[in-house]
PDB file of C-alpha atoms in Angstrom:
ATOM      1  CA  MET A   1     -33.937  52.721  42.285  1.00  0.00           C
ATOM      2  CA  MET A   2     -34.538  50.504  45.682  1.00  0.00           C
ATOM      3  CA  ASN A   3     -33.276  47.513  46.339  1.00  0.00           C
ATOM      4  CA  ASP A   4     -36.184  46.516  48.088  1.00  0.00           C
ATOM      5  CA  GLN A   5     -38.037  43.870  46.229  1.00  0.00           C
ATOM      6  CA  HIS A   6     -40.802  43.047  48.614  1.00  0.00           C
ATOM      7  CA  MET A   7     -41.656  46.679  47.607  1.00  0.00           C
ATOM      8  CA  ILE A   8     -43.256  45.178  44.047  1.00  0.00           C
ATOM      9  CA  ALA A   9     -46.912  44.990  44.710  1.00  0.00           C
ATOM     10  CA  ASP A  10     -47.498  42.341  41.991  1.00  0.00           C
ATOM     11  CA  PRO A  11     -47.013  39.161  43.583  1.00  0.00           C
ATOM     12  CA  ARG A  12     -46.362  37.446  39.607  1.00  0.00           C
ATOM     13  CA  ILE A  13     -43.575  40.206  39.335  1.00  0.00           C
ATOM     14  CA  ARG A  14     -42.288  39.479  42.504  1.00  0.00           C
ATOM     15  CA  ALA A  15     -42.223  35.968  41.986  1.00  0.00           C
ATOM     16  CA  ALA A  16     -40.574  36.560  38.000  1.00  0.00           C
ATOM     17  CA  VAL A  17     -37.897  38.403  39.125  1.00  0.00           C
ATOM     18  CA  ALA A  18     -37.008  35.457  42.220  1.00  0.00           C
ATOM     19  CA  GLU A  19     -37.067  33.635  39.364  1.00  0.00           C
ATOM     20  CA  LEU A  20     -35.155  35.084  36.976  1.00  0.00           C
ATOM     21  CA  GLN A  21     -32.275  35.889  40.082  1.00  0.00           C
ATOM     22  CA  GLU A  22     -31.957  32.292  40.433  1.00  0.00           C
ATOM     23  CA  LEU A  23     -31.320  31.399  37.020  1.00  0.00           C
ATOM     24  CA  ILE A  24     -28.813  34.428  37.036  1.00  0.00           C
ATOM     25  CA  LEU A  25     -27.608  32.852  40.439  1.00  0.00           C
ATOM     26  CA  ALA A  26     -27.364  29.632  39.401  1.00  0.00           C
ATOM     27  CA  HIS A  27     -24.193  30.240  36.760  1.00  0.00           C
ATOM     28  CA  PHE A  28     -22.537  33.670  38.289  1.00  0.00           C
ATOM     29  CA  PRO A  29     -23.304  32.954  42.060  1.00  0.00           C
ATOM     30  CA  SER A  30     -21.130  36.040  43.217  1.00  0.00           C
ATOM     31  CA  THR A  31     -23.906  38.376  41.431  1.00  0.00           C
ATOM     32  CA  THR A  32     -25.861  40.846  43.319  1.00  0.00           C
ATOM     33  CA  PHE A  33     -29.267  43.057  42.445  1.00  0.00           C
ATOM     34  CA  GLU A  34     -30.531  46.123  42.014  1.00  0.00           C
ATOM     35  CA  VAL A  35     -34.637  45.894  42.063  1.00  0.00           C
ATOM     36  CA  GLY A  36     -36.352  49.073  41.786  1.00  0.00           C
ATOM     37  CA  GLU A  37     -38.963  51.019  39.395  1.00  0.00           C
ATOM     38  CA  ALA A  38     -38.452  51.747  35.854  1.00  0.00           C
ATOM     39  CA  ASP A  39     -40.012  54.599  34.131  1.00  0.00           C
ATOM     40  CA  TYR A  40     -43.172  53.827  34.367  1.00  0.00           C
ATOM     41  CA  PRO A  41     -44.828  52.900  37.924  1.00  0.00           C
ATOM     42  CA  ASP A  42     -46.046  49.154  37.138  1.00  0.00           C
ATOM     43  CA  GLU A  43     -42.690  48.385  35.323  1.00  0.00           C
ATOM     44  CA  VAL A  44     -39.929  47.142  37.365  1.00  0.00           C
ATOM     45  CA  TYR A  45     -35.921  47.197  36.846  1.00  0.00           C
ATOM     46  CA  MET A  46     -33.602  44.735  38.000  1.00  0.00           C
ATOM     47  CA  ARG A  47     -29.850  45.204  37.354  1.00  0.00           C
ATOM     48  CA  ALA A  48     -27.542  42.147  37.960  1.00  0.00           C
ATOM     49  CA  ILE A  49     -24.540  42.908  38.912  1.00  0.00           C
ATOM     50  CA  VAL A  50     -21.838  40.368  37.904  1.00  0.00           C
ATOM     51  CA  ASP A  51     -18.181  39.660  37.639  1.00  0.00           C
ATOM     52  CA  VAL A  52     -18.058  39.084  34.315  1.00  0.00           C
ATOM     53  CA  ASP A  53     -16.008  40.556  30.963  1.00  0.00           C
ATOM     54  CA  ASP A  54     -18.870  39.985  28.769  1.00  0.00           C
ATOM     55  CA  THR A  55     -22.343  40.547  29.758  1.00  0.00           C
ATOM     56  CA  ASP A  56     -23.415  38.413  26.962  1.00  0.00           C
ATOM     57  CA  ASP A  57     -22.650  35.869  28.572  1.00  0.00           C
ATOM     58  CA  VAL A  58     -25.378  36.088  31.531  1.00  0.00           C
ATOM     59  CA  ILE A  59     -28.271  37.678  28.743  1.00  0.00           C
ATOM     60  CA  ALA A  60     -27.809  33.889  27.287  1.00  0.00           C
ATOM     61  CA  ILE A  61     -28.627  32.819  30.628  1.00  0.00           C
ATOM     62  CA  PHE A  62     -32.105  34.113  31.068  1.00  0.00           C
ATOM     63  CA  LEU A  63     -32.963  36.105  27.766  1.00  0.00           C
ATOM     64  CA  ASP A  64     -35.383  33.303  26.615  1.00  0.00           C
ATOM     65  CA  ARG A  65     -36.929  33.274  30.200  1.00  0.00           C
ATOM     66  CA  LEU A  66     -37.285  37.419  30.423  1.00  0.00           C
ATOM     67  CA  VAL A  67     -39.009  37.015  26.998  1.00  0.00           C
ATOM     68  CA  GLY A  68     -41.516  34.708  27.779  1.00  0.00           C
ATOM     69  CA  LEU A  69     -42.228  36.403  31.029  1.00  0.00           C
ATOM     70  CA  GLN A  70     -42.665  39.884  28.778  1.00  0.00           C
ATOM     71  CA  VAL A  71     -44.552  38.723  26.324  1.00  0.00           C
ATOM     72  CA  ASP A  72     -46.272  35.353  27.197  1.00  0.00           C
ATOM     73  CA  GLU A  73     -47.050  36.778  30.608  1.00  0.00           C
ATOM     74  CA  ASN A  74     -47.143  40.022  29.807  1.00  0.00           C
ATOM     75  CA  LEU A  75     -45.299  41.131  32.875  1.00  0.00           C
ATOM     76  CA  PRO A  76     -43.214  44.517  32.550  1.00  0.00           C
ATOM     77  CA  ILE A  77     -39.752  43.430  33.770  1.00  0.00           C
ATOM     78  CA  TRP A  78     -36.327  44.799  32.457  1.00  0.00           C
ATOM     79  CA  VAL A  79     -33.123  43.389  33.086  1.00  0.00           C
ATOM     80  CA  ALA A  80     -29.263  45.054  32.401  1.00  0.00           C
ATOM     81  CA  PRO A  81     -26.236  42.941  33.175  1.00  0.00           C
ATOM     82  CA  VAL A  82     -23.609  45.375  34.258  1.00  0.00           C
ATOM     83  CA  ARG A  83     -20.107  44.135  35.246  1.00  0.00           C
ATOM     84  CA  THR A  84     -18.565  44.766  38.767  1.00  0.00           C
ATOM     85  CA  PRO A  85     -16.500  48.602  39.155  1.00  0.00           C
ATOM     86  CA  GLU A  86     -13.157  46.264  38.747  1.00  0.00           C
ATOM     87  CA  ARG A  87     -14.014  44.732  35.637  1.00  0.00           C
ATOM     88  CA  ILE A  88     -15.303  48.136  34.086  1.00  0.00           C
ATOM     89  CA  PRO A  89     -11.792  49.546  33.280  1.00  0.00           C
ATOM     90  CA  ALA A  90     -10.160  46.313  31.403  1.00  0.00           C
ATOM     91  CA  ALA A  91     -13.247  46.020  29.527  1.00  0.00           C
ATOM     92  CA  ASN A  92     -12.837  49.354  28.196  1.00  0.00           C
ATOM     93  CA  HIS A  93      -9.324  48.701  27.283  1.00  0.00           C
ATOM     94  CA  LEU A  94     -10.190  45.742  25.429  1.00  0.00           C
ATOM     95  CA  GLU A  95     -13.645  47.001  23.276  1.00  0.00           C
ATOM     96  CA  GLN A  96     -11.149  50.446  22.413  1.00  0.00           C
ATOM     97  CA  LYS A  97      -8.427  47.576  20.575  1.00  0.00           C
ATOM     98  CA  THR A  98     -11.422  45.567  19.605  1.00  0.00           C
ATOM     99  CA  ARG A  99     -12.844  48.517  17.971  1.00  0.00           C
ATOM    100  CA  TYR A 100      -9.673  49.893  16.550  1.00  0.00           C
ATOM    101  CA  ARG A 101      -8.982  46.294  15.071  1.00  0.00           C
ATOM    102  CA  GLU A 102     -12.573  46.112  13.296  1.00  0.00           C
ATOM    103  CA  LEU A 103     -12.186  49.491  12.022  1.00  0.00           C
ATOM    104  CA  SER A 104      -8.718  49.405  10.315  1.00  0.00           C
ATOM    105  CA  PRO A 105      -8.489  45.504   9.208  1.00  0.00           C
ATOM    106  CA  GLY A 106      -5.187  45.036   7.449  1.00  0.00           C
ATOM    107  CA  TRP A 107      -3.659  48.173   8.559  1.00  0.00           C
ATOM    108  CA  ASP A 108      -1.826  49.495  12.138  1.00  0.00           C
ATOM    109  CA  ARG A 109      -0.154  52.515  12.135  1.00  0.00           C
ATOM    110  CA  ARG A 110       3.534  51.387  11.410  1.00  0.00           C
ATOM    111  CA  SER A 111       1.976  50.856   8.336  1.00  0.00           C
ATOM    112  CA  VAL A 112       0.484  54.450   8.138  1.00  0.00           C
ATOM    113  CA  SER A 113       3.584  56.039   9.073  1.00  0.00           C
ATOM    114  CA  HIS A 114       5.995  53.910   6.366  1.00  0.00           C
ATOM    115  CA  VAL A 115       3.075  55.156   3.680  1.00  0.00           C
ATOM    116  CA  SER A 116       3.330  58.655   4.257  1.00  0.00           C
ATOM    117  CA  ASN A 117       7.783  58.736   4.768  1.00  0.00           C
ATOM    118  CA  GLN A 118       7.312  57.546   0.903  1.00  0.00           C
ATOM    119  CA  MET A 119       4.943  60.163  -0.587  1.00  0.00           C
ATOM    120  CA  PRO A 120       6.142  62.475  -2.949  1.00  0.00           C
ATOM    121  CA  ALA A 121       6.614  66.031  -2.256  1.00  0.00           C
ATOM    122  CA  ARG A 122       4.919  68.727  -3.484  1.00  0.00           C
TER     123      ARG A 122
END
């Protein structure tokens, strides 16, 4: 992936990328960006590296405008917000705890060991 937005040939796409970056920077000023070609030569991929716990907060900032650019203006732009490397371990830990609670509502390891100790022997 390249980091040179000026390498994008289409001036409309360059302007759209700049607009999306401004939207994100207005709410998350420490964001850094990587911009480059996507899977197909005409597409542009922008990675926004943001210091947040939840990237959904970032998506909420730009999603409506991105859809407008993709659908109404037919611009092949893709944006992926990612956490900074420092945030990833903490986020992974939180996701594991949340997933465990969602998969097992109302029970925890203590209740399982308690039940298994009371089961009759065969």
